[in-house]
Amino acid sequence: CLTLIFLSLFFSLSASNLLTVCSSTTTDTVTPSGGSPGTISGKVRLSGTLATGAPIKSATITIRDSKGNVATATSGTDGTYQVDVEDKPPYVMRVPHPNISDKYIYSYAAKGGTTANIHPLTDPIMRAWFRAQGQDIDNAFSGYGSSSAIPIPTETEINIIKAVVKEVIKDLLKAVKNDFGTGITVDNFDPITTPFNADSKGFDKVLDGTKVNMSGGTVSIAVTPDSTLETDVRTTGGNTTATVDTTNISLTADTTSPTAPTNLSALSV
């Protein structure tokens, strides 16, 4: 297994990590509302919600595998999307930021038939991985081509980085947990794969009431002052700001169980 060690990050990607090339580019533009992921006509379906708090409406989602094969979809007025893609996982995806020109928000799908949300808290997970490879994610994504064998994260690698982000936002999730859907808890919530609605409730309230910045490898998350989220976080005794240095996250193969992250910091405003 992989252990979370706070040194420098190195990955050794074998040929098995690289996707095989798809036969053609696939485009599927839909305007969904609801629906569930599954296998459609020999392909696999990805679906999810695009939001920054408010839904990201009528946006083009671009999905690529490691060989550069492309699928696109258009989000609906509620920020949801569905797209059928070749069964060649994993996938990296992005959507243009609705409020900042020439900026993109990234996410990931380990396989088809799953939920893959895209929002400001999936973005630093992806940027941290690419940064660890010595790559700029925007340049790498734009440079993908059918003849390029570009490294792509494994599910295990993303899960380890994601565990750090989940630890950082735990106080925020506790503040809104009463609005989670049936069966969703603070512990099992996953920012990428847990379905949510862009309706200013539950997790979307976290997106509505926070500002996420990434400078170099440092991710800073701050609750908006005087927001309803700030009131909720203070009521539940949580912290309203947090930072984590993703450059200190290291993945090293060994035979021990993963350990909890220890270099997180959170300070009340």
Tab-separated table of C-alpha atoms in Angstrom:
chain	number	residue	atom	x	y	z
A	1	CYS	CA	0.000	0.000	0.000
A	2	LEU	CA	0.963	3.621	-0.015
A	3	THR	CA	1.909	5.562	3.091
A	4	LEU	CA	1.476	9.309	3.498
A	5	ILE	CA	4.982	10.603	4.353
A	6	PHE	CA	5.734	14.292	4.592
A	7	LEU	CA	8.956	14.509	2.660
A	8	SER	CA	9.270	15.251	-1.088
A	9	LEU	CA	6.892	13.649	-3.594
A	10	PHE	CA	8.063	11.155	-6.177
A	11	PHE	CA	5.975	8.898	-8.383
A	12	SER	CA	7.175	6.002	-10.461
A	13	LEU	CA	4.611	5.338	-13.155
A	14	SER	CA	4.793	1.996	-14.890
A	15	ALA	CA	3.443	1.233	-18.324
A	16	SER	CA	0.305	-0.097	-16.683
A	17	ASN	CA	-0.548	3.451	-15.589
A	18	LEU	CA	-0.801	4.635	-19.189
A	19	LEU	CA	-4.074	4.436	-21.075
A	20	THR	CA	-4.358	2.760	-24.423
A	21	VAL	CA	-5.441	4.983	-27.287
A	22	CYS	CA	-9.129	5.128	-28.131
A	23	SER	CA	-10.258	4.558	-31.696
A	24	SER	CA	-11.712	8.032	-32.139
A	25	THR	CA	-12.631	11.291	-30.459
A	26	THR	CA	-16.040	11.211	-28.806
A	27	THR	CA	-18.316	14.167	-28.301
A	28	ASP	CA	-21.542	13.949	-26.329
A	29	THR	CA	-23.308	17.213	-25.557
A	30	VAL	CA	-26.244	16.964	-23.176
A	31	THR	CA	-28.258	19.149	-20.842
A	32	PRO	CA	-29.156	16.758	-18.006
A	33	SER	CA	-31.095	17.136	-14.829
A	34	GLY	CA	-30.577	14.175	-12.554
A	35	GLY	CA	-30.028	10.666	-13.875
A	36	SER	CA	-27.550	8.064	-12.707
A	37	PRO	CA	-24.180	6.921	-14.050
A	38	GLY	CA	-23.920	3.580	-15.808
A	39	THR	CA	-22.855	1.765	-18.972
A	40	ILE	CA	-24.514	3.077	-22.154
A	41	SER	CA	-24.161	1.475	-25.614
A	42	GLY	CA	-20.787	-0.116	-24.890
A	43	LYS	CA	-19.383	3.017	-23.311
A	44	VAL	CA	-19.270	4.200	-19.720
A	45	ARG	CA	-21.031	7.225	-18.305
A	46	LEU	CA	-19.597	9.994	-16.170
A	47	SER	CA	-21.886	12.449	-14.440
A	48	GLY	CA	-21.668	15.046	-11.711
A	49	THR	CA	-22.137	18.638	-10.653
A	50	LEU	CA	-20.164	21.716	-11.664
A	51	ALA	CA	-20.353	24.509	-9.109
A	52	THR	CA	-18.518	27.298	-7.361
A	53	GLY	CA	-21.449	27.544	-4.980
A	54	ALA	CA	-23.642	28.740	-7.797
A	55	PRO	CA	-24.063	26.147	-10.559
A	56	ILE	CA	-21.699	26.483	-13.510
A	57	LYS	CA	-24.315	26.662	-16.254
A	58	SER	CA	-24.006	25.838	-19.951
A	59	ALA	CA	-20.279	25.172	-19.589
A	60	THR	CA	-18.203	22.848	-21.752
A	61	ILE	CA	-16.525	20.054	-19.810
A	62	THR	CA	-13.506	18.552	-21.572
A	63	ILE	CA	-12.462	15.039	-20.555
A	64	ARG	CA	-9.153	13.432	-21.598
A	65	ASP	CA	-7.369	10.165	-21.036
A	66	SER	CA	-3.592	9.811	-20.951
A	67	LYS	CA	-3.384	9.416	-24.742
A	68	GLY	CA	-5.279	12.621	-25.412
A	69	ASN	CA	-8.604	11.143	-26.497
A	70	VAL	CA	-11.364	13.667	-25.901
A	71	ALA	CA	-14.997	13.680	-24.849
A	72	THR	CA	-17.015	16.809	-24.142
A	73	ALA	CA	-20.346	17.602	-22.543
A	74	THR	CA	-22.313	20.738	-21.738
A	75	SER	CA	-23.662	21.330	-18.242
A	76	GLY	CA	-27.314	22.060	-17.667
A	77	THR	CA	-28.860	25.056	-15.969
A	78	ASP	CA	-28.493	23.243	-12.642
A	79	GLY	CA	-24.776	22.636	-13.210
A	80	THR	CA	-25.119	18.891	-13.782
A	81	TYR	CA	-23.698	16.974	-16.713
A	82	GLN	CA	-23.618	13.495	-18.211
A	83	VAL	CA	-21.262	12.179	-20.856
A	84	ASP	CA	-20.597	8.757	-22.354
A	85	VAL	CA	-16.901	8.036	-22.878
A	86	GLU	CA	-14.739	5.198	-24.125
A	87	ASP	CA	-13.976	2.724	-21.335
A	88	LYS	CA	-10.322	3.809	-21.089
A	89	PRO	CA	-9.921	5.147	-17.520
A	90	PRO	CA	-8.739	7.061	-15.627
A	91	TYR	CA	-9.789	10.507	-16.846
A	92	VAL	CA	-8.737	14.098	-16.206
A	93	MET	CA	-11.373	16.770	-16.812
A	94	ARG	CA	-11.697	20.503	-16.692
A	95	VAL	CA	-14.199	23.317	-17.130
A	96	PRO	CA	-13.538	27.040	-17.699
A	97	HIS	CA	-13.828	29.067	-14.488
A	98	PRO	CA	-17.108	31.009	-14.740
A	99	ASN	CA	-15.720	34.168	-13.128
A	100	ILE	CA	-12.015	34.249	-14.063
A	101	SER	CA	-10.981	34.371	-17.718
A	102	ASP	CA	-8.278	31.951	-18.906
A	103	LYS	CA	-8.566	29.901	-15.702
A	104	TYR	CA	-9.815	26.319	-15.465
A	105	ILE	CA	-11.170	24.116	-12.694
A	106	TYR	CA	-9.976	20.491	-12.794
A	107	SER	CA	-11.185	17.138	-11.532
A	108	TYR	CA	-10.682	13.401	-11.989
A	109	ALA	CA	-12.528	10.158	-12.591
A	110	ALA	CA	-10.850	6.877	-11.730
A	111	LYS	CA	-13.284	4.891	-13.870
A	112	GLY	CA	-16.534	5.144	-15.758
A	113	GLY	CA	-19.947	4.623	-14.228
A	114	THR	CA	-19.124	7.040	-11.412
A	115	THR	CA	-19.831	10.565	-10.222
A	116	ALA	CA	-17.084	13.084	-10.985
A	117	ASN	CA	-17.829	16.550	-9.616
A	118	ILE	CA	-15.847	19.633	-10.619
A	119	HIS	CA	-15.495	22.529	-8.182
A	120	PRO	CA	-12.871	24.668	-6.403
A	121	LEU	CA	-11.973	21.877	-3.962
A	122	THR	CA	-11.322	19.230	-6.637
A	123	ASP	CA	-9.012	21.641	-8.445
A	124	PRO	CA	-6.124	21.755	-5.889
A	125	ILE	CA	-6.108	17.949	-5.699
A	126	MET	CA	-5.297	17.774	-9.396
A	127	ARG	CA	-2.903	20.714	-9.419
A	128	ALA	CA	-0.932	19.202	-6.530
A	129	TRP	CA	-0.418	15.941	-8.403
A	130	PHE	CA	0.727	17.593	-11.629
A	131	ARG	CA	2.974	19.968	-9.708
A	132	ALA	CA	4.605	16.951	-8.074
A	133	GLN	CA	5.424	15.677	-11.567
A	134	GLY	CA	7.113	18.973	-12.385
A	135	GLN	CA	4.290	19.867	-14.781
A	136	ASP	CA	1.894	22.765	-15.067
A	137	ILE	CA	-1.556	21.204	-15.329
A	138	ASP	CA	-2.843	23.763	-17.847
A	139	ASN	CA	0.089	23.192	-20.202
A	140	ALA	CA	-0.046	19.424	-19.775
A	141	PHE	CA	-3.784	19.241	-20.408
A	142	SER	CA	-3.636	21.491	-23.468
A	143	GLY	CA	-0.643	19.594	-24.816
A	144	TYR	CA	-2.242	16.162	-24.745
A	145	GLY	CA	-2.247	14.523	-28.177
A	146	SER	CA	-3.140	11.140	-29.609
A	147	SER	CA	0.558	10.222	-29.806
A	148	SER	CA	1.499	11.561	-26.361
A	149	ALA	CA	1.957	9.175	-23.429
A	150	ILE	CA	1.217	11.712	-20.705
A	151	PRO	CA	1.280	10.377	-17.107
A	152	ILE	CA	-2.083	10.427	-15.397
A	153	PRO	CA	-2.796	9.904	-11.674
A	154	THR	CA	-3.839	6.531	-10.367
A	155	GLU	CA	-6.877	6.304	-8.110
A	156	THR	CA	-4.649	5.488	-5.119
A	157	GLU	CA	-2.465	8.555	-5.695
A	158	ILE	CA	-5.472	10.841	-5.957
A	159	ASN	CA	-7.050	9.281	-2.864
A	160	ILE	CA	-3.978	10.076	-0.770
A	161	ILE	CA	-3.923	13.732	-1.829
A	162	LYS	CA	-7.693	13.883	-1.445
A	163	ALA	CA	-7.418	12.607	2.138
A	164	VAL	CA	-5.413	15.719	3.024
A	165	VAL	CA	-8.040	18.033	1.509
A	166	LYS	CA	-10.829	16.159	3.290
A	167	GLU	CA	-9.028	16.590	6.618
A	168	VAL	CA	-8.676	20.322	5.995
A	169	ILE	CA	-12.403	20.831	5.284
A	170	LYS	CA	-13.693	18.514	8.020
A	171	ASP	CA	-14.838	21.398	10.257
A	172	LEU	CA	-16.756	22.890	7.337
A	173	LEU	CA	-18.461	19.591	6.585
A	174	LYS	CA	-19.454	19.188	10.233
A	175	ALA	CA	-21.137	22.597	10.086
A	176	VAL	CA	-23.425	21.578	7.190
A	177	LYS	CA	-23.840	17.830	7.810
A	178	ASN	CA	-27.517	18.181	8.745
A	179	ASP	CA	-28.212	19.081	5.117
A	180	PHE	CA	-26.414	16.027	3.710
A	181	GLY	CA	-28.491	13.467	1.883
A	182	THR	CA	-29.408	10.085	3.283
A	183	GLY	CA	-26.380	7.918	4.000
A	184	ILE	CA	-23.844	10.725	3.589
A	185	THR	CA	-21.667	11.516	6.603
A	186	VAL	CA	-18.667	13.709	7.292
A	187	ASP	CA	-16.457	10.610	7.271
A	188	ASN	CA	-17.677	9.089	4.001
A	189	PHE	CA	-18.129	12.340	2.098
A	190	ASP	CA	-15.927	12.490	-0.990
A	191	PRO	CA	-15.481	15.862	-2.738
A	192	ILE	CA	-15.119	14.183	-6.135
A	193	THR	CA	-17.559	11.273	-6.055
A	194	THR	CA	-20.321	12.213	-3.588
A	195	PRO	CA	-23.326	13.599	-5.515
A	196	PHE	CA	-24.604	17.040	-4.468
A	197	ASN	CA	-26.896	19.754	-5.780
A	198	ALA	CA	-25.824	23.335	-6.443
A	199	ASP	CA	-28.600	24.658	-4.217
A	200	SER	CA	-26.675	26.488	-1.430
A	201	LYS	CA	-27.338	23.620	0.988
A	202	GLY	CA	-25.060	20.951	2.416
A	203	PHE	CA	-21.718	20.769	0.618
A	204	ASP	CA	-22.751	23.477	-1.824
A	205	LYS	CA	-23.068	25.814	1.156
A	206	VAL	CA	-19.371	25.157	1.799
A	207	LEU	CA	-18.566	26.143	-1.788
A	208	ASP	CA	-20.815	29.209	-1.487
A	209	GLY	CA	-19.170	30.390	1.716
A	210	THR	CA	-15.465	29.770	1.145
A	211	LYS	CA	-12.625	31.156	-0.906
A	212	VAL	CA	-10.009	28.673	-2.089
A	213	ASN	CA	-6.587	29.877	-3.215
A	214	MET	CA	-3.535	27.926	-4.331
A	215	SER	CA	-0.207	29.736	-4.396
A	216	GLY	CA	2.660	27.509	-5.407
A	217	GLY	CA	1.926	24.307	-3.560
A	218	THR	CA	0.070	25.912	-0.650
A	219	VAL	CA	-3.713	25.645	-0.536
A	220	SER	CA	-5.584	28.173	1.620
A	221	ILE	CA	-9.256	27.825	2.444
A	222	ALA	CA	-11.066	30.665	4.212
A	223	VAL	CA	-14.698	31.037	5.187
A	224	THR	CA	-16.255	34.268	3.958
A	225	PRO	CA	-16.638	36.691	6.898
A	226	ASP	CA	-20.225	37.317	8.038
A	227	SER	CA	-21.553	34.489	5.864
A	228	THR	CA	-24.113	31.992	7.127
A	229	LEU	CA	-21.415	29.348	6.814
A	230	GLU	CA	-19.206	31.287	9.216
A	231	THR	CA	-22.074	31.348	11.740
A	232	ASP	CA	-22.583	27.598	11.349
A	233	VAL	CA	-18.871	26.816	11.698
A	234	ARG	CA	-18.536	28.910	14.831
A	235	THR	CA	-21.673	27.306	16.291
A	236	THR	CA	-20.165	23.848	15.848
A	237	GLY	CA	-16.806	24.981	17.268
A	238	GLY	CA	-14.879	24.644	14.029
A	239	ASN	CA	-12.052	26.612	12.447
A	240	THR	CA	-12.777	29.077	9.675
A	241	THR	CA	-9.393	29.107	7.938
A	242	ALA	CA	-6.990	26.335	7.031
A	243	THR	CA	-3.854	25.858	4.979
A	244	VAL	CA	-1.910	22.858	3.757
A	245	ASP	CA	1.413	22.675	1.937
A	246	THR	CA	0.902	20.042	-0.737
A	247	THR	CA	4.592	20.056	-1.654
A	248	ASN	CA	5.234	18.175	1.593
A	249	ILE	CA	2.977	15.282	0.645
A	250	SER	CA	4.923	12.201	-0.416
A	251	LEU	CA	3.752	8.855	-1.720
A	252	THR	CA	6.087	5.941	-1.097
A	253	ALA	CA	5.310	2.280	-1.605
A	254	ASP	CA	5.654	0.060	1.471
A	255	THR	CA	3.756	-2.637	3.319
A	256	THR	CA	2.236	-0.591	6.135
A	257	SER	CA	-1.230	0.917	6.376
A	258	PRO	CA	-1.721	4.587	5.386
A	259	THR	CA	-1.208	7.046	8.246
A	260	ALA	CA	-3.217	10.189	8.914
A	261	PRO	CA	-1.840	13.544	7.687
A	262	THR	CA	0.017	15.470	10.395
A	263	ASN	CA	1.214	18.732	8.834
A	264	LEU	CA	-2.156	20.459	8.550
A	265	SER	CA	-2.764	23.819	10.152
A	266	ALA	CA	-6.030	25.571	10.915
A	267	LEU	CA	-6.483	28.939	12.569
A	268	SER	CA	-9.634	30.746	13.613
A	269	VAL	CA	-10.174	34.218	12.157
